[in-house]
């Protein structure tokens, strides 16, 4: 499937250049950017391109149905950093970054490994697992719950809602409302009493400039963090594990010591990113033919950032043949680009979660192989290319768990005393709240 997509992007690039006219669900027109330089230019130029969907002329003129399945991914949200630019965006991004910078990397790695072992305990003895349902989906979510401060039990409802939202469709809007309702309750509780979590920091943490965040701003920053952390990292873990199970060449490089797990993670970001396309950017003026590809593009048109297509652009790969590896070259757009690129602290957290998850699985589950010919099932939408299921068998490795280790679907992470933040954080935030 990855190879088929690569062929398709190549054909489009030959016919249309770096920007391709497309129709999305329901015949909604858009422009798909598959040129590496084109995406860089759009992401870096806030003077010409905005992420504020209130500039989208199709929406403003009433040609986008209210129940359009991709609308929750693109509809403007007040106080959401994703849709802002300039000073307002820097203010929200700065506060989120300051909170993520409080996370203790060593403590986080210990907690990820602890959660990973609890999940593996549930299937190690049997020697078989569904990589997605049993491991790659619950693990990042459990870390995100601990990060933002949601109770462990919330994960049972949050996990399916996240994937319904990412995939679009009729259930996307109700799923988004469910996520927001859970986060609203959390914000109200932390406004009253801070704890050692990100939401408490966003409410009570030190301010460098500007007014404190209101409840909607806090909720939307937490939403962005959970969606990117749980949704994106699940896809990253799943797709890396697919490389180990199905990609014989990369697996051989790893077994021979010629490629590290971190390098294979990077290569997966380039060749098979979980988030394939990002909606959207909007030109603030008319673009003439030749400014960005072959075609004139009107002001307010919807631009879709084709991350997977741009990663395969020969201008970025040096014209290498399809299938060539670039293990150490981080020129992909997995974390975005420009002012809206994922903060370095968020990237670091995603790396810790993914690498620790892969390492623990490979230590305790030796030689994973597909269970049968129908073991892999793909889902997703125009936005994400998501493994829905990948059933594998393996030889139990280090410390195979006892037969009665099975427990709740999300494991037993609620029993851990681990925190991602240092102990002094709650004292600091409580003191500030009292004033």
Coordinates of C-alpha atoms in Angstrom, one line a residue:
X1 CA 0.0 0.0 0.0
X2 CA 2.9 2.4 0.8
X3 CA 4.4 1.6 -2.6
X4 CA 1.0 2.2 -4.3
X5 CA 0.8 5.6 -2.7
X6 CA 4.3 6.4 -3.8
X7 CA 3.4 5.6 -7.4
X8 CA 0.3 7.8 -7.1
X9 CA 2.3 10.8 -5.8
X10 CA 4.8 10.3 -8.6
X11 CA 2.1 10.4 -11.2
X12 CA 0.5 13.4 -9.7
X13 CA 3.8 15.2 -9.5
X14 CA 4.5 14.5 -13.1
X15 CA 1.1 15.8 -14.2
X16 CA 0.5 18.7 -11.8
X17 CA 3.7 19.6 -10.1
X18 CA 3.9 20.3 -6.4
X19 CA 0.3 21.4 -5.9
X20 CA -2.6 19.1 -7.0
X21 CA -6.3 20.1 -7.4
X22 CA -8.4 17.5 -5.6
X23 CA -11.9 16.9 -4.4
X24 CA -12.5 15.8 -0.8
X25 CA -15.5 14.0 0.6
X26 CA -18.8 15.4 -0.8
X27 CA -17.0 17.1 -3.7
X28 CA -15.4 19.8 -1.5
X29 CA -12.6 21.3 -3.6
X30 CA -9.1 21.7 -2.2
X31 CA -5.4 21.8 -3.2
X32 CA -3.1 19.1 -2.1
X33 CA 0.6 20.1 -1.5
X34 CA 3.0 17.3 -2.3
X35 CA 6.1 19.4 -2.9
X36 CA 8.6 19.6 0.0
X37 CA 9.5 23.2 -0.7
X38 CA 5.8 24.2 -1.2
X39 CA 4.9 22.9 2.3
X40 CA 7.9 24.7 3.8
X41 CA 6.9 28.0 2.2
X42 CA 3.3 27.7 3.3
X43 CA 4.1 26.7 6.8
X44 CA 6.7 29.4 7.3
X45 CA 4.9 32.4 5.7
X46 CA 2.2 33.6 8.1
X47 CA 2.0 36.8 6.1
X48 CA 0.6 34.9 3.1
X49 CA -1.0 31.8 4.6
X50 CA -3.2 31.4 7.6
X51 CA -4.4 28.4 9.6
X52 CA -7.6 30.3 10.6
X53 CA -10.4 28.5 8.8
X54 CA -12.7 31.5 9.0
X55 CA -10.8 32.6 5.9
X56 CA -12.0 29.5 3.9
X57 CA -14.3 30.9 1.2
X58 CA -16.2 27.6 0.6
X59 CA -17.2 27.6 4.3
X60 CA -18.0 31.4 4.4
X61 CA -20.2 31.1 1.3
X62 CA -22.2 28.2 2.8
X63 CA -20.9 25.5 0.4
X64 CA -19.7 23.2 3.2
X65 CA -22.5 21.2 4.9
X66 CA -22.7 21.4 8.7
X67 CA -22.3 17.6 8.9
X68 CA -19.3 17.4 6.6
X69 CA -17.2 14.6 8.1
X70 CA -13.9 16.4 8.0
X71 CA -15.3 19.7 9.5
X72 CA -14.3 18.9 13.1
X73 CA -10.6 18.7 11.9
X74 CA -10.8 22.2 10.4
X75 CA -13.6 24.3 12.0
X76 CA -12.2 27.3 13.9
X77 CA -12.1 26.9 17.7
X78 CA -11.7 30.0 19.9
X79 CA -8.5 29.9 21.9
X80 CA -7.1 26.9 20.0
X81 CA -3.4 27.5 19.1
X82 CA -3.8 25.4 16.0
X83 CA -6.0 28.1 14.4
X84 CA -4.1 31.2 15.6
X85 CA -1.0 33.0 14.3
X86 CA 1.3 35.8 15.3
X87 CA 1.2 37.0 18.9
X88 CA -1.9 35.1 20.1
X89 CA -0.3 31.9 18.8
X90 CA 3.0 32.5 20.4
X91 CA 1.3 33.2 23.8
X92 CA -0.5 29.9 23.8
X93 CA 2.4 27.9 22.4
X94 CA 4.8 29.5 24.9
X95 CA 2.6 28.4 27.8
X96 CA 2.2 24.9 26.5
X97 CA 5.9 24.6 25.9
X98 CA 6.7 25.9 29.4
X99 CA 4.4 23.2 30.8
X100 CA 5.9 20.4 28.7
X101 CA 9.4 21.6 29.7
X102 CA 8.6 20.7 33.3
X103 CA 8.3 17.0 32.3
X104 CA 11.1 14.8 33.7
X105 CA 12.5 12.7 30.8
X106 CA 14.0 10.1 33.1
X107 CA 10.8 9.7 35.1
X108 CA 8.7 9.6 32.0
X109 CA 10.9 6.8 30.5
X110 CA 10.5 4.8 33.7
X111 CA 6.7 5.2 33.6
X112 CA 6.5 4.3 29.9
X113 CA 8.5 1.1 30.6
X114 CA 6.3 0.3 33.6
X115 CA 3.1 0.7 31.6
X116 CA 4.6 -1.2 28.7
X117 CA 5.5 -4.1 31.0
X118 CA 2.0 -4.2 32.5
X119 CA 0.4 -4.3 29.0
X120 CA 2.9 -7.0 27.8
X121 CA 2.2 -9.0 30.9
X122 CA -1.4 -9.5 29.6
X123 CA -0.3 -11.3 26.4
X124 CA 3.3 -12.4 26.8
X125 CA 2.5 -15.9 28.1
X126 CA 0.2 -16.7 25.2
X127 CA 2.8 -15.7 22.6
X128 CA 0.3 -13.7 20.5
X129 CA -1.1 -10.2 20.5
X130 CA -2.8 -7.6 18.4
X131 CA -0.1 -4.9 18.3
X132 CA -2.6 -2.1 18.0
X133 CA -5.5 -3.0 20.4
X134 CA -3.3 -4.7 23.0
X135 CA -0.3 -2.3 23.0
X136 CA 0.2 0.6 20.6
X137 CA -3.2 2.2 21.3
X138 CA -3.5 1.9 25.1
X139 CA 0.1 2.7 25.9
X140 CA 0.3 6.4 24.6
X141 CA -3.1 7.1 25.9
X142 CA -2.1 6.0 29.4
X143 CA 0.8 8.3 29.3
X144 CA -1.4 11.2 28.0
X145 CA -3.9 10.6 30.9
X146 CA -1.1 10.9 33.4
X147 CA 0.4 13.9 31.6
X148 CA -2.7 16.1 31.5
X149 CA -4.2 14.8 34.7
X150 CA -7.2 12.8 33.6
X151 CA -8.2 9.8 35.7
X152 CA -7.2 6.4 34.5
X153 CA -10.8 5.3 34.0
X154 CA -11.4 8.1 31.5
X155 CA -9.3 6.2 29.0
X156 CA -12.0 3.6 28.3
X157 CA -14.2 6.4 26.7
X158 CA -11.4 8.6 25.5
X159 CA -9.6 6.1 23.3
X160 CA -12.4 5.2 20.9
X161 CA -13.5 8.9 20.7
X162 CA -10.0 9.9 19.6
X163 CA -9.9 7.5 16.7
X164 CA -13.5 8.3 15.6
X165 CA -12.5 12.0 15.5
X166 CA -9.2 11.3 13.6
X167 CA -11.0 9.1 11.0
X168 CA -13.8 11.6 10.3
X169 CA -17.3 10.5 9.4
X170 CA -20.6 10.8 11.0
X171 CA -19.3 10.0 14.5
X172 CA -16.5 12.6 14.4
X173 CA -18.5 15.5 15.8
X174 CA -20.1 13.6 18.7
X175 CA -16.7 12.2 19.5
X176 CA -15.2 15.7 19.6
X177 CA -18.0 16.8 22.0
X178 CA -17.3 13.8 24.3
X179 CA -13.6 14.6 24.4
X180 CA -14.3 18.3 25.2
X181 CA -16.8 17.4 27.9
X182 CA -14.2 15.2 29.7
X183 CA -11.6 18.0 29.4
X184 CA -14.0 20.7 30.7
X185 CA -14.6 18.7 33.9
X186 CA -10.8 18.3 34.3
X187 CA -10.2 22.0 33.8
X188 CA -12.8 23.0 36.4
X189 CA -11.4 20.6 39.0
X190 CA -7.8 21.8 38.5
X191 CA -8.9 25.5 38.6
X192 CA -10.1 24.7 42.1
X193 CA -7.2 22.5 43.2
X194 CA -3.9 22.0 41.2
X195 CA -2.1 18.7 41.0
X196 CA 1.1 17.5 39.3
X197 CA -0.1 17.7 35.7
X198 CA -0.1 19.8 32.6
X199 CA -3.6 21.2 33.0
X200 CA -2.7 22.5 36.5
X201 CA 0.4 24.2 35.0
X202 CA -1.5 25.8 32.2
X203 CA -3.9 27.3 34.8
X204 CA -1.6 28.2 37.7
X205 CA 1.9 28.2 36.2
X206 CA 4.1 31.3 36.0
X207 CA 3.3 33.7 33.2
X208 CA 5.9 35.4 31.1
X209 CA 3.6 37.8 29.3
X210 CA -0.1 38.3 28.7
X211 CA -3.2 37.4 30.7
X212 CA -3.8 34.0 32.3
X213 CA -5.4 31.4 30.1
X214 CA -9.2 31.1 30.4
X215 CA -10.9 27.7 30.7
X216 CA -11.6 27.3 27.0
X217 CA -7.9 28.0 26.1
X218 CA -6.7 25.5 28.7
X219 CA -9.2 22.9 27.4
X220 CA -8.2 23.4 23.8
X221 CA -4.4 23.2 24.6
X222 CA -5.1 19.9 26.5
X223 CA -7.2 18.7 23.6
X224 CA -4.3 19.4 21.2
X225 CA -1.8 17.6 23.4
X226 CA -4.0 14.5 23.9
X227 CA -4.9 14.2 20.3
X228 CA -1.3 14.6 19.0
X229 CA 0.1 12.5 21.8
X230 CA -2.3 9.6 21.9
X231 CA -3.4 9.6 18.2
X232 CA -0.1 10.4 16.5
X233 CA 2.1 8.3 18.8
X234 CA -0.2 5.3 18.5
X235 CA 0.3 5.5 14.7
X236 CA 4.0 5.9 15.1
X237 CA 4.4 2.8 17.3
X238 CA 2.1 0.7 15.1
X239 CA 3.9 1.7 11.9
X240 CA 7.3 1.1 13.3
X241 CA 6.2 -2.3 14.5
X242 CA 5.0 -3.1 11.0
X243 CA 8.5 -2.4 9.8
X244 CA 9.9 -5.0 12.2
X245 CA 7.2 -7.6 11.3
X246 CA 6.9 -7.0 7.6
X247 CA 9.9 -4.9 6.5
X248 CA 12.5 -7.6 6.1
X249 CA 15.2 -5.2 5.0
X250 CA 14.9 -2.8 7.9
X251 CA 14.5 -5.7 10.4
X252 CA 17.7 -7.2 9.0
X253 CA 19.6 -3.9 9.4
X254 CA 18.5 -3.8 13.0
X255 CA 19.4 -7.4 13.8
X256 CA 22.8 -6.9 12.2
X257 CA 23.5 -3.7 14.2
X258 CA 23.5 -1.4 11.2
X259 CA 20.3 0.4 12.1
X260 CA 19.1 1.5 15.6
X261 CA 15.5 1.6 16.7
X262 CA 15.7 5.4 16.7
X263 CA 16.8 5.4 13.0
X264 CA 14.0 3.0 12.0
X265 CA 11.6 5.3 13.9
X266 CA 12.9 8.2 11.8
X267 CA 12.7 6.2 8.5
X268 CA 9.1 5.3 9.4
X269 CA 8.2 8.9 9.8
X270 CA 9.5 9.5 6.3
X271 CA 8.1 6.6 4.4
X272 CA 4.9 5.8 6.3
X273 CA 3.8 8.7 8.6
X274 CA 0.7 8.0 10.6
X275 CA -0.6 11.5 9.8
X276 CA -0.5 11.6 6.0
X277 CA -2.3 14.9 5.4
X278 CA -3.1 18.0 7.5
X279 CA -6.1 20.3 7.0
X280 CA -5.5 23.1 6.2
X281 CA -3.9 26.4 5.3
X282 CA -5.6 29.3 3.5
X283 CA -4.0 31.9 1.2
X284 CA -4.6 35.5 2.3
X285 CA -4.4 36.7 -1.3
X286 CA -4.8 35.4 -4.8
X287 CA -1.8 33.4 -6.0
X288 CA -0.9 33.5 -9.7
X289 CA 0.2 30.6 -11.7
X290 CA 3.9 29.9 -11.0
X291 CA 4.0 31.3 -7.5
X292 CA 3.2 27.9 -6.0
X293 CA 2.9 25.3 -8.8
X294 CA 1.2 25.4 -12.2
X295 CA -2.1 26.7 -11.2
X296 CA -3.6 30.0 -9.9
X297 CA -5.0 29.5 -6.5
X298 CA -7.7 31.9 -5.2
X299 CA -7.6 33.7 -1.9
X300 CA -9.3 31.6 0.8
X301 CA -8.9 28.2 -0.9
X302 CA -8.4 25.2 1.2
X303 CA -4.8 23.9 1.2
X304 CA -4.1 20.3 2.4
X305 CA -0.5 19.7 3.6
X306 CA 0.4 16.4 2.0
X307 CA 3.1 15.3 4.4
X308 CA 3.5 11.8 2.9
X309 CA 3.6 13.1 -0.6
X310 CA 6.2 15.8 0.3
X311 CA 8.4 13.2 2.1
X312 CA 8.7 11.4 -1.2
X313 CA 9.5 14.5 -3.3
X314 CA 12.7 13.8 -5.3
X315 CA 13.9 17.3 -4.4
X316 CA 14.0 16.2 -0.8
X317 CA 15.3 12.7 -1.3
X318 CA 18.0 13.7 -3.7
X319 CA 16.3 11.7 -6.5
X320 CA 17.0 8.3 -4.9
X321 CA 15.2 5.3 -6.1
X322 CA 12.0 4.2 -4.4
X323 CA 12.8 2.1 -1.3
X324 CA 16.1 3.8 -0.6
X325 CA 16.6 4.4 3.1
X326 CA 17.5 7.7 4.8
X327 CA 17.9 6.5 8.3
X328 CA 19.4 9.6 9.8
X329 CA 17.9 12.4 7.7
X330 CA 15.2 14.1 9.6
X331 CA 13.8 16.2 6.7
X332 CA 10.3 14.7 7.0
X333 CA 7.3 16.8 8.1
X334 CA 6.1 14.4 10.9
X335 CA 6.3 17.2 13.4
X336 CA 5.3 20.0 11.0
X337 CA 7.3 23.1 10.1
X338 CA 7.5 26.8 10.7
X339 CA 5.8 28.5 13.7
X340 CA 3.3 25.6 14.1
X341 CA 5.9 22.9 14.3
X342 CA 5.4 20.7 17.3
X343 CA 7.4 22.2 20.3
X344 CA 10.7 20.4 20.9
X345 CA 9.5 19.3 24.3
X346 CA 6.5 17.5 22.7
X347 CA 8.8 15.9 20.1
X348 CA 11.1 14.7 22.9
X349 CA 8.1 13.2 24.7
X350 CA 6.9 11.4 21.6
X351 CA 10.3 10.0 21.0
X352 CA 10.6 8.7 24.6
X353 CA 7.1 7.0 24.4
X354 CA 7.7 5.4 21.0
X355 CA 11.3 4.2 21.5
X356 CA 10.6 2.8 25.0
X357 CA 7.5 1.0 23.8
X358 CA 9.4 -0.6 20.9
X359 CA 12.4 -1.5 23.0
X360 CA 10.3 -3.2 25.7
X361 CA 8.2 -5.1 23.2
X362 CA 11.3 -6.5 21.3
X363 CA 13.0 -7.5 24.6
X364 CA 10.0 -9.4 25.8
X365 CA 8.5 -10.7 22.5
X366 CA 11.1 -12.3 20.3
X367 CA 10.8 -12.8 16.6
X368 CA 7.3 -11.3 16.0
X369 CA 5.6 -12.7 12.9
X370 CA 2.1 -12.2 11.3
X371 CA -0.4 -14.6 12.7
X372 CA -1.9 -15.4 9.3
X373 CA -2.5 -13.9 5.9
X374 CA -5.4 -11.8 7.2
X375 CA -3.5 -10.5 10.2
X376 CA -3.2 -6.9 9.0
X377 CA -6.2 -4.5 8.7
X378 CA -5.9 -0.8 7.7
X379 CA -8.3 2.0 8.5
X380 CA -8.0 5.7 8.5
X381 CA -9.1 8.5 6.2
X382 CA -7.6 11.2 4.0
X383 CA -6.0 12.5 7.2
X384 CA -4.5 9.4 8.9
X385 CA -3.2 6.1 7.6
X386 CA -3.8 4.0 10.6
X387 CA -3.3 0.3 11.4
X388 CA -6.6 -0.9 12.9
X389 CA -5.2 -4.3 13.7
X390 CA -2.0 -6.3 13.3
X391 CA -2.1 -9.8 15.0
X392 CA 1.3 -11.3 15.6
X393 CA 2.8 -14.4 17.2
X394 CA 6.2 -14.5 19.0
X395 CA 8.4 -16.3 21.3
X396 CA 8.1 -14.9 24.9
X397 CA 11.4 -13.4 25.9
X398 CA 12.5 -11.8 29.1
X399 CA 10.3 -12.7 32.1
X400 CA 7.2 -14.1 30.4
X401 CA 4.2 -13.2 32.5
X402 CA 2.1 -15.6 34.4
X403 CA -1.1 -17.0 32.8
X404 CA -3.4 -15.0 35.1
X405 CA -1.9 -11.6 34.3
X406 CA -4.8 -10.4 32.1
X407 CA -6.6 -7.4 33.5
X408 CA -8.6 -4.3 32.3
X409 CA -8.3 -3.3 28.7
X410 CA -6.1 -0.4 29.6
X411 CA -3.9 -2.3 32.0
X412 CA -3.3 -1.2 35.6
X413 CA -1.4 2.0 35.2
X414 CA -3.7 3.7 37.8
X415 CA -1.8 1.8 40.5
X416 CA 1.5 3.4 39.6
X417 CA 2.8 6.1 41.8
X418 CA 5.0 7.5 39.0
X419 CA 4.5 11.1 38.0
X420 CA 5.8 12.8 34.9
X421 CA 6.5 16.0 36.9
X422 CA 8.8 16.6 39.8
X423 CA 7.3 16.7 43.4
X424 CA 8.1 20.4 43.8
X425 CA 5.6 21.3 41.0
X426 CA 2.5 20.7 43.1
X427 CA 3.9 22.8 46.0
X428 CA 4.6 25.7 43.6
X429 CA 1.2 25.6 41.9
X430 CA -0.7 25.3 45.2
X431 CA 1.1 28.3 46.6
X432 CA 0.3 30.3 43.4
X433 CA -3.4 29.2 43.5
X434 CA -3.7 30.3 47.2
X435 CA -2.7 33.8 46.1

